[in-house]
mmCIF file of C-alpha atoms in Angstrom:
data_model
loop_
_atom_site.group_PDB
_atom_site.id
_atom_site.type_symbol
_atom_site.label_atom_id
_atom_site.label_comp_id
_atom_site.label_asym_id
_atom_site.label_seq_id
_atom_site.Cartn_x
_atom_site.Cartn_y
_atom_site.Cartn_z
ATOM 1 C CA MET A 21 -117.563 -24.414 123.971
ATOM 2 C CA LYS A 22 -119.789 -25.630 121.143
ATOM 3 C CA ARG A 23 -122.087 -27.078 123.790
ATOM 4 C CA VAL A 24 -122.195 -23.670 125.490
ATOM 5 C CA LEU A 25 -123.040 -21.809 122.281
ATOM 6 C CA ASP A 26 -125.764 -24.358 121.486
ATOM 7 C CA HIS A 27 -127.158 -23.932 125.002
ATOM 8 C CA ILE A 28 -127.247 -20.146 124.621
ATOM 9 C CA ASP A 29 -129.144 -20.439 121.317
ATOM 10 C CA GLY A 30 -131.682 -22.814 122.788
ATOM 11 C CA HIS A 31 -132.273 -21.026 126.101
ATOM 12 C CA LEU A 32 -132.295 -17.303 125.295
ATOM 13 C CA ASP A 33 -135.287 -16.724 127.593
ATOM 14 C CA GLU A 34 -133.667 -18.450 130.566
ATOM 15 C CA ASP A 35 -130.809 -17.874 133.014
ATOM 16 C CA LEU A 36 -127.596 -17.435 131.010
ATOM 17 C CA SER A 37 -125.354 -16.195 133.776
ATOM 18 C CA VAL A 38 -121.650 -17.037 133.839
ATOM 19 C CA GLU A 39 -122.360 -19.467 136.660
ATOM 20 C CA ARG A 40 -125.007 -21.338 134.672
ATOM 21 C CA LEU A 41 -122.951 -21.497 131.476
ATOM 22 C CA ALA A 42 -119.885 -22.646 133.409
ATOM 23 C CA GLN A 43 -121.972 -25.600 134.599
ATOM 24 C CA VAL A 44 -122.882 -26.375 130.979
ATOM 25 C CA ALA A 45 -119.191 -26.272 130.073
ATOM 26 C CA ALA A 46 -118.231 -28.303 133.165
ATOM 27 C CA PHE A 47 -115.619 -25.666 134.132
ATOM 28 C CA SER A 48 -115.272 -23.523 137.213
ATOM 29 C CA LYS A 49 -116.793 -20.122 136.531
ATOM 30 C CA TYR A 50 -113.391 -18.428 136.882
ATOM 31 C CA HIS A 51 -111.659 -20.629 134.338
ATOM 32 C CA PHE A 52 -114.708 -20.669 132.062
ATOM 33 C CA HIS A 53 -114.952 -16.883 131.853
ATOM 34 C CA ARG A 54 -111.263 -16.547 131.018
ATOM 35 C CA GLN A 55 -111.289 -19.364 128.472
ATOM 36 C CA PHE A 56 -114.403 -18.048 126.727
ATOM 37 C CA SER A 57 -112.919 -14.555 126.454
ATOM 38 C CA GLU A 58 -109.548 -15.829 125.258
ATOM 39 C CA LEU A 59 -111.085 -18.096 122.640
ATOM 40 C CA PHE A 60 -113.709 -15.742 121.235
ATOM 41 C CA GLY A 61 -112.310 -12.311 122.059
ATOM 42 C CA ILE A 62 -115.528 -11.299 123.806
ATOM 43 C CA SER A 63 -116.915 -11.732 127.297
ATOM 44 C CA VAL A 64 -119.655 -14.258 128.032
ATOM 45 C CA ALA A 65 -122.095 -11.549 129.110
ATOM 46 C CA ARG A 66 -121.463 -9.511 125.953
ATOM 47 C CA TYR A 67 -121.920 -12.535 123.725
ATOM 48 C CA VAL A 68 -125.248 -13.399 125.370
ATOM 49 C CA GLN A 69 -126.420 -9.790 124.996
ATOM 50 C CA LEU A 70 -125.490 -9.750 121.306
ATOM 51 C CA VAL A 71 -127.310 -13.018 120.579
ATOM 52 C CA ARG A 72 -130.427 -11.711 122.320
ATOM 53 C CA MET A 73 -130.157 -8.432 120.395
ATOM 54 C CA LYS A 74 -129.780 -10.326 117.132
ATOM 55 C CA ARG A 75 -133.043 -12.167 117.779
ATOM 56 C CA ALA A 76 -134.681 -8.885 118.764
ATOM 57 C CA SER A 77 -133.512 -7.213 115.548
ATOM 58 C CA TYR A 78 -134.928 -10.060 113.422
ATOM 59 C CA ARG A 79 -138.283 -9.793 115.168
ATOM 60 C CA LEU A 80 -138.378 -6.045 114.639
ATOM 61 C CA ALA A 81 -137.174 -5.966 111.035
ATOM 62 C CA PHE A 82 -138.729 -9.126 109.602
ATOM 63 C CA ARG A 83 -141.672 -10.054 111.819
ATOM 64 C CA GLY A 84 -143.165 -6.635 112.612
ATOM 65 C CA ALA A 85 -143.245 -7.277 116.359
ATOM 66 C CA SER A 86 -143.896 -4.310 118.646
ATOM 67 C CA VAL A 87 -141.023 -2.733 120.562
ATOM 68 C CA MET A 88 -142.755 -3.534 123.864
ATOM 69 C CA GLU A 89 -143.168 -7.200 122.944
ATOM 70 C CA VAL A 90 -139.558 -7.530 121.802
ATOM 71 C CA ALA A 91 -138.231 -5.699 124.875
ATOM 72 C CA LEU A 92 -140.008 -8.036 127.273
ATOM 73 C CA ASN A 93 -138.963 -11.117 125.288
ATOM 74 C CA SER A 94 -135.364 -9.920 125.385
ATOM 75 C CA GLY A 95 -135.143 -9.925 129.160
ATOM 76 C CA TYR A 96 -135.703 -6.207 129.772
ATOM 77 C CA GLU A 97 -138.224 -4.861 132.267
ATOM 78 C CA GLY A 98 -139.545 -2.289 129.818
ATOM 79 C CA PRO A 99 -138.988 -0.605 126.455
ATOM 80 C CA GLU A 100 -136.854 2.251 127.836
ATOM 81 C CA ALA A 101 -133.984 0.073 129.048
ATOM 82 C CA PHE A 102 -134.219 -2.030 125.908
ATOM 83 C CA ALA A 103 -134.164 1.054 123.679
ATOM 84 C CA ARG A 104 -131.020 2.393 125.381
ATOM 85 C CA ALA A 105 -129.170 -0.898 124.958
ATOM 86 C CA PHE A 106 -130.417 -1.341 121.389
ATOM 87 C CA LYS A 107 -129.348 2.142 120.316
ATOM 88 C CA GLN A 108 -125.930 1.678 121.889
ATOM 89 C CA TRP A 109 -125.594 -1.531 119.861
ATOM 90 C CA LEU A 110 -127.016 -0.423 116.504
ATOM 91 C CA GLU A 111 -126.944 3.386 116.516
ATOM 92 C CA GLN A 112 -130.707 3.318 115.907
ATOM 93 C CA THR A 113 -133.680 3.218 118.231
ATOM 94 C CA PRO A 114 -135.724 -0.001 118.049
ATOM 95 C CA ASN A 115 -138.613 1.914 116.494
ATOM 96 C CA ASP A 116 -136.398 3.459 113.791
ATOM 97 C CA PHE A 117 -134.826 0.068 113.050
ATOM 98 C CA ARG A 118 -138.281 -1.482 112.798
ATOM 99 C CA LYS A 119 -139.270 1.120 110.192
ATOM 100 C CA GLN A 120 -136.016 1.337 108.196
ATOM 101 C CA PRO A 121 -133.014 -0.728 109.325
ATOM 102 C CA ASN A 122 -129.503 0.579 108.842
ATOM 103 C CA TRP A 123 -127.717 -2.624 107.871
ATOM 104 C CA THR A 124 -124.095 -1.427 108.035
ATOM 105 C CA PRO A 125 -123.805 -1.104 111.842
ATOM 106 C CA TRP A 126 -126.035 -4.188 112.140
ATOM 107 C CA LEU A 127 -123.555 -6.315 110.192
ATOM 108 C CA GLN A 128 -120.633 -4.860 112.147
ATOM 109 C CA ALA A 129 -122.343 -5.567 115.470
ATOM 110 C CA LEU A 130 -122.914 -9.200 114.513
ATOM 111 C CA GLY A 131 -119.202 -9.694 113.805
ATOM 112 C CA PRO A 132 -118.317 -11.210 117.219
ATOM 113 C CA ILE A 133 -121.180 -13.705 116.944
ATOM 114 C CA THR A 134 -120.161 -14.757 113.445
ATOM 115 C CA GLN A 135 -116.531 -15.102 114.527
ATOM 116 C CA ALA A 136 -117.400 -17.216 117.564
ATOM 117 C CA ARG A 137 -119.619 -19.534 115.524
ATOM 118 C CA SER A 138 -117.011 -19.947 112.798
ATOM 119 C CA GLN A 139 -114.491 -21.066 115.420
ATOM 120 C CA ALA A 140 -116.703 -23.406 117.432
ATOM 121 C CA MET A 141 -119.287 -24.583 114.935
ATOM 122 C CA ALA A 142 -117.302 -25.227 111.763
ATOM 123 C CA ASN A 143 -118.898 -28.007 109.756
ATOM 124 C CA ASP A 144 -116.642 -30.895 108.799
ATOM 125 C CA PHE A 145 -118.535 -32.245 105.811
ATOM 126 C CA ILE A 146 -117.998 -35.700 104.350
ATOM 127 C CA ASP A 147 -119.192 -37.178 101.070
ATOM 128 C CA GLY A 148 -121.722 -39.269 102.961
ATOM 129 C CA ASP A 149 -123.542 -36.069 103.964
ATOM 130 C CA VAL A 150 -124.537 -35.513 100.332
ATOM 131 C CA ARG A 151 -127.596 -37.221 98.854
ATOM 132 C CA ILE A 152 -128.864 -37.123 95.270
ATOM 133 C CA VAL A 153 -132.552 -36.410 94.749
ATOM 134 C CA ASP A 154 -134.950 -35.912 91.844
ATOM 135 C CA PHE A 155 -136.215 -32.376 92.344
ATOM 136 C CA SER A 156 -139.633 -31.623 90.847
ATOM 137 C CA ASP A 157 -140.448 -28.569 88.745
ATOM 138 C CA THR A 158 -141.323 -25.906 91.313
ATOM 139 C CA PRO A 159 -143.204 -22.741 90.241
ATOM 140 C CA VAL A 160 -142.278 -19.856 92.519
ATOM 141 C CA ALA A 161 -143.062 -16.251 93.281
ATOM 142 C CA LEU A 162 -139.697 -14.566 92.745
ATOM 143 C CA LEU A 163 -138.123 -11.275 93.799
ATOM 144 C CA GLU A 164 -134.687 -10.510 92.384
ATOM 145 C CA HIS A 165 -132.158 -8.847 94.661
ATOM 146 C CA ARG A 166 -129.577 -7.034 92.556
ATOM 147 C CA GLY A 167 -126.713 -5.119 94.159
ATOM 148 C CA ASP A 168 -124.779 -4.972 97.419
ATOM 149 C CA PRO A 169 -125.265 -8.204 99.450
ATOM 150 C CA SER A 170 -125.333 -6.109 102.625
ATOM 151 C CA ARG A 171 -128.703 -4.742 101.441
ATOM 152 C CA ILE A 172 -130.388 -8.124 101.080
ATOM 153 C CA GLY A 173 -132.320 -7.397 104.274
ATOM 154 C CA ASP A 174 -134.270 -4.666 102.462
ATOM 155 C CA SER A 175 -135.270 -7.085 99.694
ATOM 156 C CA VAL A 176 -136.257 -9.707 102.277
ATOM 157 C CA ARG A 177 -138.474 -7.168 104.061
ATOM 158 C CA ARG A 178 -140.260 -6.265 100.813
ATOM 159 C CA PHE A 179 -140.739 -9.916 99.909
ATOM 160 C CA ILE A 180 -142.103 -10.797 103.359
ATOM 161 C CA SER A 181 -144.577 -7.914 103.127
ATOM 162 C CA TRP A 182 -145.764 -9.083 99.690
ATOM 163 C CA ARG A 183 -145.874 -12.699 100.832
ATOM 164 C CA ARG A 184 -148.172 -11.856 103.723
ATOM 165 C CA SER A 185 -150.543 -9.937 101.463
ATOM 166 C CA ALA A 186 -150.556 -12.836 98.980
ATOM 167 C CA GLY A 187 -151.353 -15.413 101.669
ATOM 168 C CA LEU A 188 -148.204 -17.506 101.171
ATOM 169 C CA PRO A 189 -146.868 -18.159 104.695
ATOM 170 C CA PRO A 190 -143.699 -20.275 105.023
ATOM 171 C CA ARG A 191 -145.612 -23.062 106.759
ATOM 172 C CA SER A 192 -147.529 -23.768 103.520
ATOM 173 C CA SER A 193 -145.193 -22.327 100.886
ATOM 174 C CA ALA A 194 -141.555 -23.480 100.755
ATOM 175 C CA THR A 195 -138.897 -20.768 100.839
ATOM 176 C CA TYR A 196 -135.999 -20.810 98.368
ATOM 177 C CA ASN A 197 -132.993 -18.676 97.436
ATOM 178 C CA ILE A 198 -131.367 -18.936 93.993
ATOM 179 C CA PHE A 199 -127.724 -17.829 93.930
ATOM 180 C CA HIS A 200 -126.677 -16.375 90.580
ATOM 181 C CA SER A 201 -123.483 -14.862 92.019
ATOM 182 C CA ASP A 202 -120.758 -15.659 94.520
ATOM 183 C CA PRO A 203 -120.335 -12.635 96.832
ATOM 184 C CA ALA A 204 -116.668 -13.533 97.312
ATOM 185 C CA SER A 205 -115.874 -13.070 93.623
ATOM 186 C CA THR A 206 -118.551 -10.661 92.388
ATOM 187 C CA ALA A 207 -118.520 -6.881 92.574
ATOM 188 C CA ALA A 208 -121.158 -5.671 95.031
ATOM 189 C CA GLU A 209 -123.112 -3.808 92.358
ATOM 190 C CA ASP A 210 -123.319 -6.943 90.188
ATOM 191 C CA TYR A 211 -124.409 -9.380 92.898
ATOM 192 C CA ARG A 212 -127.695 -11.187 92.187
ATOM 193 C CA MET A 213 -129.843 -13.496 94.290
ATOM 194 C CA ASP A 214 -133.514 -14.475 93.938
ATOM 195 C CA ILE A 215 -135.841 -14.743 96.936
ATOM 196 C CA CYS A 216 -138.642 -17.224 96.243
ATOM 197 C CA ALA A 217 -141.773 -18.820 97.644
ATOM 198 C CA ALA A 218 -143.334 -21.903 96.075
ATOM 199 C CA THR A 219 -146.773 -21.271 94.611
ATOM 200 C CA ASN A 220 -149.132 -22.747 92.035
ATOM 201 C CA GLY A 221 -151.073 -19.512 91.670
ATOM 202 C CA SER A 222 -150.587 -16.672 89.233
ATOM 203 C CA ILE A 223 -148.747 -13.551 90.388
ATOM 204 C CA GLU A 224 -150.690 -10.344 90.031
ATOM 205 C CA PRO A 225 -148.748 -7.228 88.915
ATOM 206 C CA ASN A 226 -147.359 -5.537 92.003
ATOM 207 C CA GLU A 227 -145.180 -2.603 93.040
ATOM 208 C CA VAL A 228 -142.749 -4.827 94.942
ATOM 209 C CA GLY A 229 -141.451 -6.467 91.764
ATOM 210 C CA VAL A 230 -142.438 -10.061 92.541
ATOM 211 C CA VAL A 231 -142.851 -12.098 89.336
ATOM 212 C CA GLU A 232 -143.556 -15.676 88.328
ATOM 213 C CA GLY A 233 -140.525 -17.947 88.207
ATOM 214 C CA LEU A 234 -139.599 -21.608 88.014
ATOM 215 C CA ILE A 235 -136.982 -23.802 89.667
ATOM 216 C CA PRO A 236 -136.686 -26.548 87.037
ATOM 217 C CA GLY A 237 -136.834 -30.157 88.029
ATOM 218 C CA GLY A 238 -133.949 -32.568 87.681
ATOM 219 C CA ARG A 239 -131.271 -34.415 89.594
ATOM 220 C CA CYS A 240 -129.668 -32.456 92.419
ATOM 221 C CA ALA A 241 -126.992 -33.064 95.012
ATOM 222 C CA VAL A 242 -128.298 -31.950 98.402
ATOM 223 C CA LEU A 243 -126.302 -31.032 101.496
ATOM 224 C CA ARG A 244 -128.252 -30.296 104.687
ATOM 225 C CA LEU A 245 -126.899 -27.667 107.077
ATOM 226 C CA THR A 246 -128.105 -27.442 110.660
ATOM 227 C CA GLY A 247 -127.284 -24.283 112.575
ATOM 228 C CA ALA A 248 -126.646 -20.627 111.757
ATOM 229 C CA SER A 249 -127.374 -19.946 108.088
ATOM 230 C CA ASP A 250 -126.086 -16.390 107.612
ATOM 231 C CA ASP A 251 -123.141 -17.679 105.567
ATOM 232 C CA LEU A 252 -123.638 -20.707 103.313
ATOM 233 C CA GLY A 253 -120.215 -20.386 101.696
ATOM 234 C CA ALA A 254 -118.575 -23.316 103.466
ATOM 235 C CA GLY A 255 -121.322 -25.708 102.417
ATOM 236 C CA PHE A 256 -121.279 -24.669 98.764
ATOM 237 C CA THR A 257 -117.463 -24.719 98.725
ATOM 238 C CA PHE A 258 -117.527 -28.324 99.918
ATOM 239 C CA LEU A 259 -120.036 -29.293 97.230
ATOM 240 C CA TYR A 260 -118.144 -27.606 94.389
ATOM 241 C CA ALA A 261 -114.515 -28.076 95.411
ATOM 242 C CA ASP A 262 -114.565 -31.389 97.256
ATOM 243 C CA TRP A 263 -117.625 -33.518 96.605
ATOM 244 C CA LEU A 264 -118.170 -32.768 92.890
ATOM 245 C CA PRO A 265 -114.663 -33.705 91.622
ATOM 246 C CA ARG A 266 -114.797 -36.999 93.540
ATOM 247 C CA SER A 267 -118.370 -37.832 92.549
ATOM 248 C CA GLY A 268 -117.945 -38.119 88.791
ATOM 249 C CA GLU A 269 -121.116 -36.033 88.377
ATOM 250 C CA GLU A 270 -121.538 -33.099 85.961
ATOM 251 C CA LEU A 271 -123.306 -29.821 86.613
ATOM 252 C CA ARG A 272 -126.566 -28.853 84.966
ATOM 253 C CA ASP A 273 -127.081 -25.346 83.540
ATOM 254 C CA PHE A 274 -128.925 -23.847 86.501
ATOM 255 C CA PRO A 275 -127.536 -21.926 89.490
ATOM 256 C CA PRO A 276 -127.187 -23.493 92.940
ATOM 257 C CA PHE A 277 -130.105 -22.827 95.249
ATOM 258 C CA ALA A 278 -131.158 -23.369 98.843
ATOM 259 C CA GLN A 279 -134.349 -24.225 100.654
ATOM 260 C CA ARG A 280 -134.869 -22.611 104.046
ATOM 261 C CA VAL A 281 -136.518 -25.525 105.834
ATOM 262 C CA LYS A 282 -136.509 -24.096 109.372
ATOM 263 C CA PHE A 283 -135.370 -20.574 109.988
ATOM 264 C CA PHE A 284 -134.506 -18.112 112.711
ATOM 265 C CA PRO A 285 -136.129 -16.599 114.757
ATOM 266 C CA GLU A 286 -139.008 -19.095 114.502
ATOM 267 C CA VAL A 287 -136.606 -21.715 115.857
ATOM 268 C CA PRO A 288 -133.402 -21.205 117.882
ATOM 269 C CA GLU A 289 -130.459 -20.473 115.612
ATOM 270 C CA ASN A 290 -128.732 -23.783 116.351
ATOM 271 C CA GLU A 291 -131.889 -25.570 115.119
ATOM 272 C CA THR A 292 -132.211 -23.811 111.763
ATOM 273 C CA VAL A 293 -132.168 -26.178 108.768
ATOM 274 C CA THR A 294 -131.033 -25.227 105.263
ATOM 275 C CA ASP A 295 -130.771 -27.587 102.289
ATOM 276 C CA LEU A 296 -128.184 -26.647 99.628
ATOM 277 C CA PHE A 297 -128.963 -27.872 96.104
ATOM 278 C CA LEU A 298 -126.421 -28.383 93.325
ATOM 279 C CA PRO A 299 -128.223 -29.113 89.998
ATOM 280 C CA LEU A 300 -126.748 -32.126 88.158
ATOM 281 C CA ARG A 301 -127.089 -33.605 84.683
#
């Protein structure tokens, strides 16, 4: 089943019929359909549709793609059929979502995908996956997100817009997140995370709220995650609860952070790469 989910991620523009995916799984299509539904609580066809819609929503909300372009890239013959399916999924038209996403139904709609991935793609980390590096002082352009984690998408949209105007594309400016809070143990209104882009230039005053910041250099434990990066909790839990007590290392006074090395939808979701950093003395 993990092979099937990986295949879906990597071939969203190709034939993803039950027959084709049953071949990937090496099951008969009758047994495959039943097993997939029993394991994940969702039909194969519905799962494929949701994954395609997720990519479409990212392109609309974060990349500014046109509805026509996204509709055709999502396997629909035209924007009308795509708009009907999209509204049924998210309670918003594609155009309205592109302008101002409503994140609550979006998060709810992604639930079956998240559940399926957590069952089939759980990472079994070992101490050997962790490496210790000397991280260099990294000046960054920084936007603080403060408040409900479900609204991070709005902060990301503002930061992307500023980043484009400042000429700091991800291909030439590394992308970081600094995690000041754990969403599992922090009240929504107190949650804080910084969205950052590496830069050596000064930051002009702006309405978005982007300011100059610094990720200080020093020793760091690094754990690389490959695959869906919506939830980094399992990786950080391993670093804090498992690796750190066994390592004999001590923490430095700076929050954990992550570098988004390759991210969705520029690459298929199973090919995304995220490095988790734990600052050490």
